[in-house]
Coordinates of C-alpha atoms in Angstrom, one line a residue:
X77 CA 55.8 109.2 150.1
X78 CA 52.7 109.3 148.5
X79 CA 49.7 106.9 148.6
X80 CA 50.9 105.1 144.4
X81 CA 54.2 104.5 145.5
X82 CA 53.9 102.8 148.9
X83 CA 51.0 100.4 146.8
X84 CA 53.3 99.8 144.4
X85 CA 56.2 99.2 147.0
X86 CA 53.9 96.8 149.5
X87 CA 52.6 95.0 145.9
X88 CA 56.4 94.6 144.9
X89 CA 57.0 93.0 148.5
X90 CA 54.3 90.7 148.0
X91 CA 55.5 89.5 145.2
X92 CA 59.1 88.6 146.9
X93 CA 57.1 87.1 149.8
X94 CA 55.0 85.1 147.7
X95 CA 58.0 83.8 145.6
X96 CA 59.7 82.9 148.7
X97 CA 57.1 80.7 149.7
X98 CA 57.3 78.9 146.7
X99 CA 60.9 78.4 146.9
X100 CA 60.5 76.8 150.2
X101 CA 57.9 74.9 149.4
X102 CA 59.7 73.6 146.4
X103 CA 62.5 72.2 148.6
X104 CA 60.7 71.2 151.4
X105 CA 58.3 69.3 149.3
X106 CA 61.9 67.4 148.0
X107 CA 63.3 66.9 150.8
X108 CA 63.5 63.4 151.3
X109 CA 64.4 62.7 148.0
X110 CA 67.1 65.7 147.9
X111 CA 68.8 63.9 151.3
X112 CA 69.2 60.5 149.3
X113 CA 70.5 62.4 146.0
X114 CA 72.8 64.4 148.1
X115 CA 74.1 61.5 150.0
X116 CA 75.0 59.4 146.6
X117 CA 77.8 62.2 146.0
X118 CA 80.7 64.5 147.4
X119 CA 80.5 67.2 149.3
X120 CA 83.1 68.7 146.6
X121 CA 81.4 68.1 143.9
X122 CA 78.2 69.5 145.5
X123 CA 80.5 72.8 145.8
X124 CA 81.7 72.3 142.7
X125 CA 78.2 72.0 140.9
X126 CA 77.2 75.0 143.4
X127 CA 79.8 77.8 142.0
X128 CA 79.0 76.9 138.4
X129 CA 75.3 77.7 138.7
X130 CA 75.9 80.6 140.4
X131 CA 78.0 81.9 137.8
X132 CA 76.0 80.7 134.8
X133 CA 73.3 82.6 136.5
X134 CA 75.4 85.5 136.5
X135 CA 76.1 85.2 133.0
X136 CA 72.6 85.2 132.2
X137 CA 72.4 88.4 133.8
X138 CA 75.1 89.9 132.1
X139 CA 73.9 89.1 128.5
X140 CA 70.2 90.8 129.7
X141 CA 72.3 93.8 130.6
X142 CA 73.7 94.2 127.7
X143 CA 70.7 93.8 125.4
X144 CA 69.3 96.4 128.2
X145 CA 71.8 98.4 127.2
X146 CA 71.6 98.1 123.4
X147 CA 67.7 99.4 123.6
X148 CA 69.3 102.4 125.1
X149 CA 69.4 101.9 129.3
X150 CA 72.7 100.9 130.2
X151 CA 72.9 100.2 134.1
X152 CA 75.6 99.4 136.7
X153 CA 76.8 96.3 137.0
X154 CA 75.7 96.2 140.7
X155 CA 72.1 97.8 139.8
X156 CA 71.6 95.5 137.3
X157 CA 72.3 92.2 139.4
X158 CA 70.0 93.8 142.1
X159 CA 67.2 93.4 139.6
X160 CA 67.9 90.2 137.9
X161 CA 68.5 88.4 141.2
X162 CA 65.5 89.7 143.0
X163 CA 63.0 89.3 140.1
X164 CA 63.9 85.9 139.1
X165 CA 62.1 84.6 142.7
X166 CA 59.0 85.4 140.9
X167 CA 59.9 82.3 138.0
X168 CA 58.8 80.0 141.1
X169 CA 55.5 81.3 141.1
X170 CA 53.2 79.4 138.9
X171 CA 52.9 81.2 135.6
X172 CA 55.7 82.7 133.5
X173 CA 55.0 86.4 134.2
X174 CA 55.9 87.0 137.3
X175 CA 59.4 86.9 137.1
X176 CA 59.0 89.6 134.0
X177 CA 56.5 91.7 135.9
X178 CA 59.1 92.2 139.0
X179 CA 61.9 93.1 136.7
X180 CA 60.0 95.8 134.8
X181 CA 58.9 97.3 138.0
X182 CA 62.2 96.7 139.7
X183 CA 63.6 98.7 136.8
X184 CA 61.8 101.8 137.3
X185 CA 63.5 102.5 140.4
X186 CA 66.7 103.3 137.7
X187 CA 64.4 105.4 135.0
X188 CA 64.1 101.8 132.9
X189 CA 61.0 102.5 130.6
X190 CA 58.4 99.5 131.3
X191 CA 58.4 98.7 127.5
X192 CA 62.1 99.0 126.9
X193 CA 62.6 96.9 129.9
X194 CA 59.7 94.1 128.5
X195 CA 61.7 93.8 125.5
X196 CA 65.2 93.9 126.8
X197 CA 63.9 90.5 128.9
X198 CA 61.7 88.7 125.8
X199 CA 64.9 89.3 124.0
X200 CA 67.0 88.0 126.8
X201 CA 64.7 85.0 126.5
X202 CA 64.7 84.4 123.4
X203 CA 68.2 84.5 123.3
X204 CA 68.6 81.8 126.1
X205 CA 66.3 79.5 124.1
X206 CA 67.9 79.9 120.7
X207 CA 71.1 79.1 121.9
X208 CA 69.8 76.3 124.6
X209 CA 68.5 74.6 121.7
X210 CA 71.7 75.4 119.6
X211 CA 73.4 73.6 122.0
X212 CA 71.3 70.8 122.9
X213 CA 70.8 70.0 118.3
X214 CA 74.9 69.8 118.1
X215 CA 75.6 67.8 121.4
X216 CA 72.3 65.4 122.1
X217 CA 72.0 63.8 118.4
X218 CA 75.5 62.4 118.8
X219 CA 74.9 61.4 122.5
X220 CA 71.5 60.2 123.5
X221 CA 69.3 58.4 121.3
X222 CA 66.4 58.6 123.6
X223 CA 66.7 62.2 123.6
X224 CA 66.9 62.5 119.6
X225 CA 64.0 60.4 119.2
X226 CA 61.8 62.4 121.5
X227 CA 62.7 65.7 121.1
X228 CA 63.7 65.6 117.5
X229 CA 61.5 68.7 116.3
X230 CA 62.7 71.1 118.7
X231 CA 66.1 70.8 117.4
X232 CA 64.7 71.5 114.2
X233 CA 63.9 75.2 115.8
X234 CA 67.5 75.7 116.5
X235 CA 68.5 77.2 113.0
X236 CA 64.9 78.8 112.9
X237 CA 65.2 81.0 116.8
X238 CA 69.2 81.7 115.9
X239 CA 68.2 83.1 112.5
X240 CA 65.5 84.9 114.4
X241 CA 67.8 87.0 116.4
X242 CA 69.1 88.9 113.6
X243 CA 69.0 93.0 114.9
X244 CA 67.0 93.4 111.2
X245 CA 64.1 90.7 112.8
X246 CA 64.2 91.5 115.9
X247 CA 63.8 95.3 115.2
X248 CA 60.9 94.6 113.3
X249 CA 58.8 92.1 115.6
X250 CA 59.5 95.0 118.6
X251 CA 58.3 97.8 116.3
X252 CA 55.2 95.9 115.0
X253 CA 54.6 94.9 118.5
X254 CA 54.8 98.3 119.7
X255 CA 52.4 99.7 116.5
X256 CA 49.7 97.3 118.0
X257 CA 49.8 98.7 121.7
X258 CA 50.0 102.3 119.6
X259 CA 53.3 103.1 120.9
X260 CA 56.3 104.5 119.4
X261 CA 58.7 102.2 117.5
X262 CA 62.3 101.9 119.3
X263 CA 64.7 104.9 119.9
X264 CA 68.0 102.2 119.8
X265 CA 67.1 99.1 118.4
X266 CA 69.8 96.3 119.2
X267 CA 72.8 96.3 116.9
X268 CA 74.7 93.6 115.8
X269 CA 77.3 93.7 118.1
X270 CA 75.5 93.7 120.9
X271 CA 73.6 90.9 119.6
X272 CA 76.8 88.9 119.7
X273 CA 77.7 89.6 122.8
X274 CA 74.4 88.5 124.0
X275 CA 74.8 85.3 122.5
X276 CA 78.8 85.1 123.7
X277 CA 77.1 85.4 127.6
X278 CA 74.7 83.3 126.8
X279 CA 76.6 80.3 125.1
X280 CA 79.3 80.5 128.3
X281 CA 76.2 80.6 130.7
X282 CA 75.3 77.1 128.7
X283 CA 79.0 75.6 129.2
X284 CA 78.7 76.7 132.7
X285 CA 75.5 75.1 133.6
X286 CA 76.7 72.4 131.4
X287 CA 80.2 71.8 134.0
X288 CA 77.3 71.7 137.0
X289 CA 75.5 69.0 135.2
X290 CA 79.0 66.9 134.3
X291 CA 80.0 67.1 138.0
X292 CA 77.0 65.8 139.5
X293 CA 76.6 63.4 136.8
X294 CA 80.3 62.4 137.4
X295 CA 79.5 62.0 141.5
X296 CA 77.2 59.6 140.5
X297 CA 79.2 57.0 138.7
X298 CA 79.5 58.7 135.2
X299 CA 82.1 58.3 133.2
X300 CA 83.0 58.6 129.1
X301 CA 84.8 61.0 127.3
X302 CA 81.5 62.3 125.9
X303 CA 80.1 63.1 129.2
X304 CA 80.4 66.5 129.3
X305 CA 78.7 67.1 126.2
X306 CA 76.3 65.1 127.0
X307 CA 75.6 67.0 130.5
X308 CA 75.3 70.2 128.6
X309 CA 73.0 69.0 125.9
X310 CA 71.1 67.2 128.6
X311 CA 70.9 70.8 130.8
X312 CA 69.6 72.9 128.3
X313 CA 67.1 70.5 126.2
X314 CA 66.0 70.2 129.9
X315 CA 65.5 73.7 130.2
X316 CA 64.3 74.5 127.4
X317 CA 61.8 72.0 127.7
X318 CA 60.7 73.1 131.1
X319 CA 60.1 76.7 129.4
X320 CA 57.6 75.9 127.2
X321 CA 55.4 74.2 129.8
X322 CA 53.8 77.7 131.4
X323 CA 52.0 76.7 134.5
X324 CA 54.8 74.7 136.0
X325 CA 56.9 77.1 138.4
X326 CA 60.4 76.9 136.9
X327 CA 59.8 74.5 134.6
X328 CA 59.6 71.9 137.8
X329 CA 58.2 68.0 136.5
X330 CA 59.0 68.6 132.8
X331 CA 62.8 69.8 133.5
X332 CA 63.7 66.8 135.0
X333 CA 61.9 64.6 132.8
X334 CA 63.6 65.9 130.5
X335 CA 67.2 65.6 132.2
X336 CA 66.8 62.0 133.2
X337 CA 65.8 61.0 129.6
X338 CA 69.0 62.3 127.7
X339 CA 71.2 61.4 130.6
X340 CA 69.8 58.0 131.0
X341 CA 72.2 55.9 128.8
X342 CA 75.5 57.6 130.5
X343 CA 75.0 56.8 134.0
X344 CA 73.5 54.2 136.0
X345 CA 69.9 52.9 136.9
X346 CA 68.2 55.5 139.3
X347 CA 71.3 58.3 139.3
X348 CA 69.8 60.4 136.6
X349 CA 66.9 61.2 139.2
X350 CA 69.5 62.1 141.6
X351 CA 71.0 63.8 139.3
X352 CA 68.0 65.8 138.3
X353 CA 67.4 66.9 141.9
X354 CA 70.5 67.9 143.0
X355 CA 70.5 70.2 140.7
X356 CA 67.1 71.7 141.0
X357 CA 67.9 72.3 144.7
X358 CA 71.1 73.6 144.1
X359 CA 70.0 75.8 141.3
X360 CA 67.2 77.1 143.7
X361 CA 69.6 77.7 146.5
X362 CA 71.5 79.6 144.1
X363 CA 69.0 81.9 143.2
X364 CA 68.2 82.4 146.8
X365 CA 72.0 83.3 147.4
X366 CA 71.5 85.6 144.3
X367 CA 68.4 87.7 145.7
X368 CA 70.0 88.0 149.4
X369 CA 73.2 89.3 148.8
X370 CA 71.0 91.6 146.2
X371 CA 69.1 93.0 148.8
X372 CA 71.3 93.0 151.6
X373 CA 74.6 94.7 150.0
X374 CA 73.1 97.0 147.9
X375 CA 75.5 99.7 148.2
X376 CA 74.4 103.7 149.0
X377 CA 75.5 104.9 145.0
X378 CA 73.6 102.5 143.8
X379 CA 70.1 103.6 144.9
X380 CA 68.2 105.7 142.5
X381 CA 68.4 109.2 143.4
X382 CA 67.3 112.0 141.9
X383 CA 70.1 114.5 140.5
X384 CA 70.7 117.5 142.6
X385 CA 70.0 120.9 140.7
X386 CA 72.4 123.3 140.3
X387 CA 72.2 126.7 141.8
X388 CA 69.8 128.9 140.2
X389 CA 69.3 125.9 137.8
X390 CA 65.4 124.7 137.5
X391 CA 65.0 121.1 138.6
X392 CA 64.2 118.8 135.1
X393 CA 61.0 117.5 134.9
X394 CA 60.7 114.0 133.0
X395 CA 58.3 113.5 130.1
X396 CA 54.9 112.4 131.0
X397 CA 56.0 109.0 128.8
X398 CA 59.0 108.0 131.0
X399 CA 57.0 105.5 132.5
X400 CA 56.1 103.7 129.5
X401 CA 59.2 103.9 127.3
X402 CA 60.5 105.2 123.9
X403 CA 60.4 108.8 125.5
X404 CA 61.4 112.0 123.6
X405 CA 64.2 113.7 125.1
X406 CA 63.6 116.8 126.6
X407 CA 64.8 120.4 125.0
X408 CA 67.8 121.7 126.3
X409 CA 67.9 125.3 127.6
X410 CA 70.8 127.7 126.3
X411 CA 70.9 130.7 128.4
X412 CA 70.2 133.8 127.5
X413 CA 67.7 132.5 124.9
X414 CA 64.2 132.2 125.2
X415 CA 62.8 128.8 123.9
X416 CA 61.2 128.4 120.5
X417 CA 57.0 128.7 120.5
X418 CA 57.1 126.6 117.3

């Protein structure tokens, strides 16, 4: 191993470490407050609230893959877990980039090209907020009024980011993005239909998120037939909002400001906070679930190996671009022909 790859692997390990410690702190810093909201409701619907983060987590991941996989680096299901789970540790670190930074270098280890992995996860992003917002302009106005009065102009952006996500607009911001840091524009830019089933992940990662919101808020004493769309609205105006405020780690403060405001006329005095963190904690549990059973059963075919040549076959070398994406293929050799000097 030489000396760049064990810095690189001892920087990547210090990254986990350092989101790790974070995580703890951010539930041990709770933890008085998470034993009183905990004790307000069931252990079922604790269990309940639990598998549906977990899987609209997954979902999440799924609609990143694909996008991954519309630029032009389709992975494994398994591979691509392993790198969703483990980077997204890094959104408890104070900034926003850390989570990115961990996925791009995570990805290298499968021949992902930094840049075609950056864009794969701003599109994943933007993705999650155009359709958080989508979600939160059709359900909250009907639902909350406290939540339509203060948040009013971001539902406005709704039409504006789902517009945005055309392949046509989205091709062009990537390729203008790309002439800036004089790179070459995009070998597979994102059709349409993997631009829908982006957004078909995404919107069932919403409902699911939105069913762990409804059963906490229903262990609580809520109660109405327009609960659950209330839940969901509340869940992802909350995330959203929590988004946009960079230095918090993982949105914390303004996410559940956010959910006890548009949950606030369903449920009764002092439950929306209980609300809010039980499922910050459970959330974060889940994403520590995520990230162990990533690390610990990562199976032998999915580690990144090198292909084995062929006898009498010359090993391929990689172009010296692989690293930073949109790389030329290299020629193919036919036998018993010498390659072109042109």
């Amino acid at each position: 191993m030489n000396v760049k790859a064990a810095v690189t692997r001892a920087v990547r390990a210090l990254l986990v470490l350092l989101a790790l410690g974070f995580c703890a702190y951010s539930l041990v810093a709770r933890w008085d407050e998470t034993v009183q909201a905990f004790q307000q409701m069931s252990w079922a619907a604790l269990a309940g609230a639990f598998a549906a983060g977990l899987a609209g987590l997954f979902a999440w991941m799924v609609a990143w893959r694909a996008l991954l996989g519309g630029l032009g680096s389709p992975l494994p299901l398994r591979a691509a877990f392993r790198i969703n789970a483990v980077s997204q540790l890094g959104k408890y670190v104070p900034g926003k980039v850390w989570a990115i930074v961990t996925q791009v270098e995570m990805g290298r280890a499968y021949q992902v090209p930094r840049l075609r992995n950056f864009s794969s996860v701003l599109l994943a992003v933007a993705t999650t907020c155009a359709c958080g917002l989508a979600v939160a302009s059709v359900t909250l106005p009907l639902t909350s009024q406290a939540a339509r009065e203060r948040y009013w102009w971001l539902f406005l952006l709704a039409p504006v980011l789902l517009g945005a996500l055309h392949p046509r607009i989205v091709t062009w911001c990537l390729d203008t993005a790309l002439r800036l840091v004089r790179r070459p524009p995009l070998e597979h830019p994102v059709g349409l239909g993997v631009t829908l089933r982006a957004i078909a992940w995404t919107m069932l990662a919403w409902a699911l998120f939105g069913v762990h919101t409804w059963l906490l808020c229903a262990a609580v004493g809520g109660e109405g037939a327009g609960l659950p769309f209330a839940a969901t609205g509340a869940y992802a105006l909350a995330f959203v909002a929590g988004f946009l405020v960079f230095i918090a780690p993982g949105g914390i403060g303004a996410r559940e400001a956010a959910l006890v405001l548009a949950l606030s006329s369903w449920l009764p005095a002092g439950a929306p906070i209980a609300v809010a963190i039980a499922s910050r904690v459970l959330l974060t549990v889940a994403d520590l679930v995520n990230a162990g059973i990533a690390v610990l059963a990562r199976p032998a075919a999915d580690r990144p190996a090198e292909p084995a040549a062929a006898a009498g076959e010359r090993p391929r070398v990689p172009p010296r671009d692989a690293g930073n994406g949109n790389e030329s293929r290299p020629e193919r050799l036919v036998p018993g022909r010498q390659p072109s000097k042109e």
